[in-house]
Amino acid sequence: MAVSSLPSLSRRHMLGVSTVAIGAIGTMPALAARTGAAPPVFGPADGVALLSRNENPYGPSPSALRAIDEQATKGAYYAEGGVQRLAAMIAERHGVTPDHIVIGNGSSEVLNAIGLAWKGRGPMVGPQLFWDTCALYATRQGGTLNRVAMTPDLGIDLAAMDAAVGQGAALVHICNPNNPTGKLIPGPTMAAFVRKVGPRATVLVDEAYNELTDDPAGASVVPLVKEGANLIVARTFSKIYGMAGLRIGYTISSPEKAALIRTNLMSSPNTAGLAGAIASYNDEPFLRYSKGKVVEAREMILAATKKAGLRALPSQANFVFVEVPDADRLRAAMAERNVLIRGTYGQWRNWSRVSTGRIEDVARYAAALPELVRA
């Protein structure tokens, strides 16, 4: 087991991508400048394949867009009624009461609120490599994060996490599937971990990509909330629903934990996001379509990496983690072709994350990969 206590640093710095990630985003205006066109205010410029941010370009759903259009005239008013309606819908699906649900401006806000609420209770524990917004936000406010080394195959070492909790941790944070690896801890394994660790520390499971897994119900630990487990589950409308820019996320936990999270929220969700979320939450035809596109693109990436002689981790999300000779060099070479992907993740300089994106954009990545990976 390897555990390290880290100081207050930005999330991008912790992942070792401060210049790389910002460079990928900053590439969009540069690419537009080549053609003399002004960069768009929202979304990628024409001709740019944006495969670096785990967005789902197949949303929002038509039902969400209609609802947003219909409710736009109510934008002058605060949206408490929408929060209550959406919380009731989520609660009904999971067989709990609405006081188990917290709605926020994207899952980032609720994760940050959790970090604030738990930071004074003791250290947090997380893997060396995960989407750590909650944890690092808390460290900037004086909290402590103890990181646990990954397994040799870049999995989350649950035994080592359990041992780290034994050192007096208050909160354990796991993403399942994990970001950026895309790897999924099987539902029964995750549930056993929650039951074992829960008596000693609160377990926070970020299930942002759950709906994109092969078996969402089987992969989730939400049912443990009804059993009284010391657990918080976070979800988002940014992934399968394709609403990243509309900022709606939520947690499912005990009413007591939910009340504590609410006291640390910074603001209320927006009308447009709530309208879209309410309209699309149970839109099964769209959800099947959206997931189908993600899976199709994911299989294209996996096939392309295999054809190029590269190794990719098995993914249950809308991105793939690929082992390459030099992640930053590949990112720069792809950017020259208007294909934006991620570069280095901290010490993992030979691993490159590519998001699924539009099918035609993934096809461009797949076509360029064999040549550029040898450059």
CSV table of C-alpha atoms in Angstrom, one decimal:
chain,number,residue,atom,x,y,z
A,1,MET,CA,0.0,0.0,0.0
A,2,ALA,CA,1.2,3.5,-0.8
A,3,VAL,CA,-0.5,6.5,0.7
A,4,SER,CA,0.5,10.1,0.4
A,5,SER,CA,-0.9,13.3,2.0
A,6,LEU,CA,-1.2,16.1,-0.5
A,7,PRO,CA,-1.3,19.8,0.0
A,8,SER,CA,-3.9,22.2,-1.4
A,9,LEU,CA,-3.4,22.2,-5.2
A,10,SER,CA,-5.7,22.7,-8.2
A,11,ARG,CA,-7.3,19.6,-9.7
A,12,ARG,CA,-5.6,20.1,-13.1
A,13,HIS,CA,-2.2,20.5,-11.4
A,14,MET,CA,-2.8,17.3,-9.4
A,15,LEU,CA,-3.3,15.4,-12.6
A,16,GLY,CA,-0.2,17.0,-14.1
A,17,VAL,CA,-2.0,18.6,-17.0
A,18,SER,CA,-2.1,22.3,-16.2
A,19,THR,CA,-0.5,23.4,-19.4
A,20,VAL,CA,-1.5,20.3,-21.4
A,21,ALA,CA,-5.3,20.5,-20.6
A,22,ILE,CA,-5.4,24.2,-20.9
A,23,GLY,CA,-3.5,24.0,-24.1
A,24,ALA,CA,-6.1,21.5,-25.5
A,25,ILE,CA,-8.9,23.9,-24.7
A,26,GLY,CA,-6.9,26.9,-25.9
A,27,THR,CA,-6.3,25.1,-29.2
A,28,MET,CA,-9.9,25.8,-30.2
A,29,PRO,CA,-9.5,29.6,-30.7
A,30,ALA,CA,-6.1,28.9,-32.3
A,31,LEU,CA,-7.7,26.5,-34.8
A,32,ALA,CA,-10.4,29.1,-35.6
A,33,ALA,CA,-7.7,31.7,-36.1
A,34,ARG,CA,-6.1,29.6,-38.9
A,35,THR,CA,-9.2,30.1,-41.0
A,36,GLY,CA,-9.9,33.7,-40.0
A,37,ALA,CA,-13.1,32.7,-38.3
A,38,ALA,CA,-14.1,33.9,-34.8
A,39,PRO,CA,-14.2,31.0,-32.3
A,40,PRO,CA,-17.7,30.1,-31.2
A,41,VAL,CA,-19.0,31.1,-27.9
A,42,PHE,CA,-20.5,27.7,-27.2
A,43,GLY,CA,-19.2,24.3,-28.3
A,44,PRO,CA,-16.4,23.5,-30.8
A,45,ALA,CA,-15.7,25.4,-34.0
A,46,ASP,CA,-16.7,23.9,-37.3
A,47,GLY,CA,-14.2,21.3,-38.3
A,48,VAL,CA,-12.9,20.7,-34.8
A,49,ALA,CA,-13.3,17.2,-33.4
A,50,LEU,CA,-13.7,17.8,-29.6
A,51,LEU,CA,-12.8,14.5,-27.9
A,52,SER,CA,-11.1,15.8,-24.8
A,53,ARG,CA,-13.9,16.7,-22.3
A,54,ASN,CA,-16.2,13.6,-22.0
A,55,GLU,CA,-19.1,15.6,-23.4
A,56,ASN,CA,-22.0,13.9,-25.1
A,57,PRO,CA,-22.9,15.8,-28.3
A,58,TYR,CA,-26.0,13.7,-28.9
A,59,GLY,CA,-27.9,15.6,-26.1
A,60,PRO,CA,-29.9,17.4,-25.0
A,61,SER,CA,-32.8,15.3,-26.0
A,62,PRO,CA,-35.6,16.7,-28.2
A,63,SER,CA,-37.9,16.5,-25.2
A,64,ALA,CA,-35.4,18.6,-23.1
A,65,LEU,CA,-35.0,21.2,-25.8
A,66,ARG,CA,-38.8,21.6,-26.1
A,67,ALA,CA,-39.1,22.0,-22.3
A,68,ILE,CA,-36.2,24.5,-22.2
A,69,ASP,CA,-37.9,26.6,-25.0
A,70,GLU,CA,-41.3,26.5,-23.2
A,71,GLN,CA,-39.9,27.5,-19.8
A,72,ALA,CA,-37.4,30.1,-21.1
A,73,THR,CA,-40.1,32.8,-20.5
A,74,LYS,CA,-39.9,31.9,-16.7
A,75,GLY,CA,-36.3,32.7,-16.5
A,76,ALA,CA,-37.0,35.8,-14.5
A,77,TYR,CA,-38.0,33.6,-11.5
A,78,TYR,CA,-36.1,31.3,-9.2
A,79,ALA,CA,-36.5,27.6,-9.8
A,80,GLU,CA,-37.4,26.1,-6.4
A,81,GLY,CA,-40.4,24.3,-7.9
A,82,GLY,CA,-38.2,22.6,-10.5
A,83,VAL,CA,-35.8,21.4,-7.8
A,84,GLN,CA,-38.7,19.9,-5.9
A,85,ARG,CA,-40.2,18.2,-9.0
A,86,LEU,CA,-36.9,16.7,-10.1
A,87,ALA,CA,-36.0,15.5,-6.6
A,88,ALA,CA,-39.4,13.8,-6.4
A,89,MET,CA,-38.8,12.0,-9.8
A,90,ILE,CA,-35.4,10.8,-8.8
A,91,ALA,CA,-36.7,9.6,-5.4
A,92,GLU,CA,-39.5,7.7,-6.9
A,93,ARG,CA,-37.2,5.8,-9.3
A,94,HIS,CA,-35.0,4.7,-6.4
A,95,GLY,CA,-37.7,4.0,-3.9
A,96,VAL,CA,-36.8,6.7,-1.4
A,97,THR,CA,-38.3,10.0,-0.2
A,98,PRO,CA,-37.4,13.3,-1.7
A,99,ASP,CA,-35.4,14.3,1.4
A,100,HIS,CA,-32.8,11.8,0.3
A,101,ILE,CA,-32.1,13.8,-2.8
A,102,VAL,CA,-29.9,16.9,-3.3
A,103,ILE,CA,-30.0,18.8,-6.6
A,104,GLY,CA,-27.1,21.0,-7.5
A,105,ASN,CA,-25.5,23.0,-10.4
A,106,GLY,CA,-23.9,19.9,-11.9
A,107,SER,CA,-22.4,17.1,-9.8
A,108,SER,CA,-19.4,19.3,-9.3
A,109,GLU,CA,-21.3,21.6,-6.9
A,110,VAL,CA,-22.7,18.7,-4.8
A,111,LEU,CA,-19.3,17.1,-4.7
A,112,ASN,CA,-17.7,20.3,-3.6
A,113,ALA,CA,-20.4,20.7,-0.9
A,114,ILE,CA,-19.6,17.2,0.4
A,115,GLY,CA,-15.9,18.1,0.5
A,116,LEU,CA,-16.7,21.2,2.6
A,117,ALA,CA,-19.1,19.3,4.9
A,118,TRP,CA,-16.7,16.5,5.7
A,119,LYS,CA,-13.3,18.2,5.6
A,120,GLY,CA,-13.4,19.0,9.3
A,121,ARG,CA,-14.2,15.4,10.4
A,122,GLY,CA,-10.9,13.9,9.3
A,123,PRO,CA,-8.8,13.1,6.2
A,124,MET,CA,-10.3,12.0,2.9
A,125,VAL,CA,-9.1,8.9,1.1
A,126,GLY,CA,-9.0,8.6,-2.7
A,127,PRO,CA,-7.1,6.7,-5.4
A,128,GLN,CA,-4.0,8.2,-7.0
A,129,LEU,CA,-5.8,8.6,-10.3
A,130,PHE,CA,-9.5,9.7,-10.2
A,131,TRP,CA,-11.7,12.7,-10.9
A,132,ASP,CA,-11.0,14.4,-7.7
A,133,THR,CA,-12.9,17.7,-7.8
A,134,CYS,CA,-14.5,17.2,-4.4
A,135,ALA,CA,-11.3,16.2,-2.6
A,136,LEU,CA,-9.1,18.9,-4.0
A,137,TYR,CA,-11.7,21.6,-3.4
A,138,ALA,CA,-11.8,20.5,0.2
A,139,THR,CA,-7.9,20.6,0.4
A,140,ARG,CA,-8.0,24.2,-0.7
A,141,GLN,CA,-10.3,24.9,2.2
A,142,GLY,CA,-7.9,23.2,4.7
A,143,GLY,CA,-8.9,19.6,4.3
A,144,THR,CA,-6.5,16.7,3.8
A,145,LEU,CA,-6.4,14.1,1.0
A,146,ASN,CA,-4.6,10.8,1.4
A,147,ARG,CA,-4.0,9.1,-2.0
A,148,VAL,CA,-3.7,5.4,-2.5
A,149,ALA,CA,-1.6,3.9,-5.2
A,150,MET,CA,-3.3,2.2,-8.2
A,151,THR,CA,-3.0,-1.5,-8.9
A,152,PRO,CA,-0.5,-2.4,-11.7
A,153,ASP,CA,-3.4,-2.6,-14.2
A,154,LEU,CA,-4.6,0.9,-13.2
A,155,GLY,CA,-7.4,-0.4,-11.1
A,156,ILE,CA,-8.6,1.0,-7.7
A,157,ASP,CA,-6.9,-1.0,-4.9
A,158,LEU,CA,-9.9,-1.5,-2.6
A,159,ALA,CA,-7.8,-3.4,0.0
A,160,ALA,CA,-5.3,-0.5,0.2
A,161,MET,CA,-8.2,2.0,0.4
A,162,ASP,CA,-9.7,0.0,3.3
A,163,ALA,CA,-6.3,0.0,5.1
A,164,ALA,CA,-6.0,3.8,4.5
A,165,VAL,CA,-9.4,4.3,6.1
A,166,GLY,CA,-8.1,2.5,9.2
A,167,GLN,CA,-5.9,5.6,9.7
A,168,GLY,CA,-8.9,7.7,10.8
A,169,ALA,CA,-10.4,8.9,7.5
A,170,ALA,CA,-13.8,10.6,7.4
A,171,LEU,CA,-14.6,10.3,3.7
A,172,VAL,CA,-13.6,7.8,1.0
A,173,HIS,CA,-14.1,8.9,-2.6
A,174,ILE,CA,-14.4,6.5,-5.5
A,175,CYS,CA,-15.5,7.1,-9.1
A,176,ASN,CA,-17.2,4.0,-10.6
A,177,PRO,CA,-16.6,3.8,-13.5
A,178,ASN,CA,-13.4,5.6,-12.8
A,179,ASN,CA,-12.2,8.7,-14.7
A,180,PRO,CA,-9.8,8.7,-16.6
A,181,THR,CA,-9.4,4.9,-16.8
A,182,GLY,CA,-13.0,4.0,-17.6
A,183,LYS,CA,-12.6,0.8,-15.5
A,184,LEU,CA,-15.6,-0.4,-13.5
A,185,ILE,CA,-15.6,-2.1,-10.1
A,186,PRO,CA,-18.3,-4.7,-10.3
A,187,GLY,CA,-21.4,-3.8,-8.3
A,188,PRO,CA,-21.2,-6.7,-5.8
A,189,THR,CA,-17.5,-5.9,-5.1
A,190,MET,CA,-18.3,-2.2,-4.6
A,191,ALA,CA,-21.2,-3.0,-2.3
A,192,ALA,CA,-19.1,-5.3,-0.2
A,193,PHE,CA,-16.5,-2.4,0.2
A,194,VAL,CA,-19.2,0.0,1.2
A,195,ARG,CA,-20.5,-2.4,3.9
A,196,LYS,CA,-17.0,-3.0,5.2
A,197,VAL,CA,-15.8,0.6,5.3
A,198,GLY,CA,-19.1,2.3,6.1
A,199,PRO,CA,-18.9,1.8,9.9
A,200,ARG,CA,-15.6,3.7,9.9
A,201,ALA,CA,-16.0,6.4,7.2
A,202,THR,CA,-18.6,7.8,4.8
A,203,VAL,CA,-18.2,6.3,1.3
A,204,LEU,CA,-18.8,8.7,-1.6
A,205,VAL,CA,-19.3,7.0,-4.9
A,206,ASP,CA,-19.4,9.2,-8.0
A,207,GLU,CA,-21.6,7.3,-10.5
A,208,ALA,CA,-21.5,10.0,-13.2
A,209,TYR,CA,-21.1,7.3,-16.0
A,210,ASN,CA,-23.3,4.6,-14.5
A,211,GLU,CA,-26.0,4.8,-17.2
A,212,LEU,CA,-23.4,4.1,-19.8
A,213,THR,CA,-22.3,0.8,-18.3
A,214,ASP,CA,-23.5,-2.6,-19.6
A,215,ASP,CA,-25.6,-3.1,-16.5
A,216,PRO,CA,-26.4,0.2,-14.8
A,217,ALA,CA,-28.6,-1.3,-12.1
A,218,GLY,CA,-26.1,-4.1,-11.3
A,219,ALA,CA,-23.2,-1.6,-11.2
A,220,SER,CA,-24.8,0.8,-8.8
A,221,VAL,CA,-24.7,1.0,-5.0
A,222,VAL,CA,-27.7,3.2,-4.7
A,223,PRO,CA,-29.8,0.4,-3.2
A,224,LEU,CA,-27.5,0.4,-0.2
A,225,VAL,CA,-28.8,3.9,0.7
A,226,LYS,CA,-32.2,2.3,1.6
A,227,GLU,CA,-30.3,-0.2,3.8
A,228,GLY,CA,-28.9,2.6,5.9
A,229,ALA,CA,-25.3,2.4,4.6
A,230,ASN,CA,-22.9,5.2,5.4
A,231,LEU,CA,-23.0,6.2,1.7
A,232,ILE,CA,-23.5,9.1,-0.7
A,233,VAL,CA,-24.0,8.4,-4.4
A,234,ALA,CA,-23.5,11.3,-6.9
A,235,ARG,CA,-25.0,11.4,-10.4
A,236,THR,CA,-25.2,13.9,-13.2
A,237,PHE,CA,-27.2,14.9,-16.3
A,238,SER,CA,-23.9,15.8,-18.1
A,239,LYS,CA,-23.2,12.3,-19.6
A,240,ILE,CA,-25.9,10.1,-21.0
A,241,TYR,CA,-28.3,13.1,-21.0
A,242,GLY,CA,-25.9,15.3,-22.9
A,243,MET,CA,-26.5,18.3,-20.7
A,244,ALA,CA,-23.0,19.3,-19.5
A,245,GLY,CA,-23.5,23.0,-20.2
A,246,LEU,CA,-26.9,23.1,-18.4
A,247,ARG,CA,-25.3,22.0,-15.1
A,248,ILE,CA,-27.6,19.6,-13.2
A,249,GLY,CA,-26.3,17.0,-10.8
A,250,TYR,CA,-27.6,15.3,-7.7
A,251,THR,CA,-26.8,13.0,-4.7
A,252,ILE,CA,-28.7,10.2,-3.1
A,253,SER,CA,-28.0,9.6,0.6
A,254,SER,CA,-29.7,9.5,4.0
A,255,PRO,CA,-31.9,12.5,4.8
A,256,GLU,CA,-29.4,13.5,7.5
A,257,LYS,CA,-26.5,13.6,5.0
A,258,ALA,CA,-28.6,15.3,2.4
A,259,ALA,CA,-29.4,18.1,4.8
A,260,LEU,CA,-25.7,18.6,5.6
A,261,ILE,CA,-24.9,18.7,1.9
A,262,ARG,CA,-27.6,21.3,1.3
A,263,THR,CA,-26.2,23.6,3.9
A,264,ASN,CA,-22.9,23.8,1.9
A,265,LEU,CA,-24.4,24.5,-1.6
A,266,MET,CA,-23.5,27.8,-3.0
A,267,SER,CA,-26.5,28.5,-5.2
A,268,SER,CA,-29.7,27.1,-6.7
A,269,PRO,CA,-29.9,25.3,-10.1
A,270,ASN,CA,-31.1,27.2,-13.2
A,271,THR,CA,-34.5,27.0,-14.8
A,272,ALA,CA,-33.3,25.8,-18.2
A,273,GLY,CA,-31.3,23.0,-16.8
A,274,LEU,CA,-34.1,21.9,-14.5
A,275,ALA,CA,-36.6,22.0,-17.3
A,276,GLY,CA,-34.4,19.9,-19.5
A,277,ALA,CA,-33.6,17.4,-16.8
A,278,ILE,CA,-37.3,17.0,-15.8
A,279,ALA,CA,-38.3,16.4,-19.4
A,280,SER,CA,-35.6,13.9,-20.3
A,281,TYR,CA,-35.2,12.0,-17.0
A,282,ASN,CA,-37.5,9.2,-18.1
A,283,ASP,CA,-37.1,9.7,-21.9
A,284,GLU,CA,-36.2,6.0,-22.6
A,285,PRO,CA,-36.1,6.3,-26.4
A,286,PHE,CA,-33.6,9.1,-26.2
A,287,LEU,CA,-31.5,7.3,-23.5
A,288,ARG,CA,-31.3,4.2,-25.6
A,289,TYR,CA,-30.3,6.3,-28.6
A,290,SER,CA,-27.7,8.3,-26.6
A,291,LYS,CA,-26.1,5.2,-25.1
A,292,GLY,CA,-26.1,3.5,-28.4
A,293,LYS,CA,-24.0,6.3,-29.9
A,294,VAL,CA,-21.6,6.3,-27.0
A,295,VAL,CA,-21.1,2.5,-27.3
A,296,GLU,CA,-20.7,2.7,-31.0
A,297,ALA,CA,-18.0,5.4,-30.7
A,298,ARG,CA,-16.3,3.5,-27.8
A,299,GLU,CA,-16.0,0.4,-30.0
A,300,MET,CA,-14.6,2.4,-32.8
A,301,ILE,CA,-11.9,3.8,-30.5
A,302,LEU,CA,-11.1,0.3,-29.2
A,303,ALA,CA,-10.9,-1.1,-32.7
A,304,ALA,CA,-8.6,1.8,-33.8
A,305,THR,CA,-6.2,1.3,-30.9
A,306,LYS,CA,-6.0,-2.4,-31.6
A,307,LYS,CA,-5.3,-1.8,-35.3
A,308,ALA,CA,-2.6,0.7,-34.3
A,309,GLY,CA,-1.0,-1.9,-32.1
A,310,LEU,CA,-1.8,0.0,-28.9
A,311,ARG,CA,-3.3,-1.2,-25.6
A,312,ALA,CA,-6.5,0.3,-24.3
A,313,LEU,CA,-8.1,-0.3,-20.9
A,314,PRO,CA,-11.6,-1.8,-20.9
A,315,SER,CA,-14.1,1.1,-20.6
A,316,GLN,CA,-17.6,1.4,-19.3
A,317,ALA,CA,-17.8,5.1,-19.9
A,318,ASN,CA,-17.8,7.6,-22.8
A,319,PHE,CA,-14.0,7.7,-23.1
A,320,VAL,CA,-11.1,5.3,-23.5
A,321,PHE,CA,-7.7,5.3,-21.8
A,322,VAL,CA,-5.0,4.4,-24.3
A,323,GLU,CA,-1.4,3.5,-23.7
A,324,VAL,CA,0.8,5.5,-26.2
A,325,PRO,CA,4.5,6.3,-26.6
A,326,ASP,CA,4.0,9.9,-25.5
A,327,ALA,CA,0.6,11.3,-24.6
A,328,ASP,CA,1.5,15.0,-25.0
A,329,ARG,CA,3.2,14.5,-28.3
A,330,LEU,CA,0.1,12.6,-29.6
A,331,ARG,CA,-2.2,15.4,-28.3
A,332,ALA,CA,-0.2,18.0,-30.1
A,333,ALA,CA,-0.1,16.0,-33.4
A,334,MET,CA,-3.9,15.4,-33.2
A,335,ALA,CA,-4.5,19.1,-32.6
A,336,GLU,CA,-2.6,19.8,-35.8
A,337,ARG,CA,-5.5,17.9,-37.5
A,338,ASN,CA,-8.2,19.7,-35.5
A,339,VAL,CA,-8.7,16.6,-33.3
A,340,LEU,CA,-8.6,17.5,-29.6
A,341,ILE,CA,-7.8,14.8,-27.0
A,342,ARG,CA,-6.2,14.8,-23.6
A,343,GLY,CA,-2.5,14.7,-22.8
A,344,THR,CA,-0.5,13.5,-19.9
A,345,TYR,CA,-2.1,12.6,-16.5
A,346,GLY,CA,0.6,13.3,-13.9
A,347,GLN,CA,3.1,10.4,-13.7
A,348,TRP,CA,1.1,8.6,-16.4
A,349,ARG,CA,2.9,10.2,-19.3
A,350,ASN,CA,2.2,7.3,-21.7
A,351,TRP,CA,-1.6,7.3,-21.2
A,352,SER,CA,-4.0,9.3,-23.4
A,353,ARG,CA,-7.7,9.7,-22.7
A,354,VAL,CA,-10.0,10.1,-25.7
A,355,SER,CA,-13.7,10.9,-25.4
A,356,THR,CA,-16.4,9.3,-27.6
A,357,GLY,CA,-17.9,12.5,-29.1
A,358,ARG,CA,-19.6,12.5,-32.5
A,359,ILE,CA,-19.2,9.4,-34.6
A,360,GLU,CA,-17.7,11.3,-37.5
A,361,ASP,CA,-15.2,13.0,-35.1
A,362,VAL,CA,-14.2,9.6,-33.7
A,363,ALA,CA,-13.7,8.4,-37.2
A,364,ARG,CA,-11.2,11.2,-37.8
A,365,TYR,CA,-9.3,10.2,-34.6
A,366,ALA,CA,-9.3,6.5,-35.7
A,367,ALA,CA,-8.0,7.4,-39.2
A,368,ALA,CA,-5.2,9.5,-37.9
A,369,LEU,CA,-4.1,7.3,-35.0
A,370,PRO,CA,-1.9,4.7,-36.8
A,371,GLU,CA,0.2,7.4,-38.5
A,372,LEU,CA,0.5,9.9,-35.6
A,373,VAL,CA,1.3,7.4,-32.9
A,374,ARG,CA,4.4,6.4,-34.8
A,375,ALA,CA,5.4,10.1,-35.5
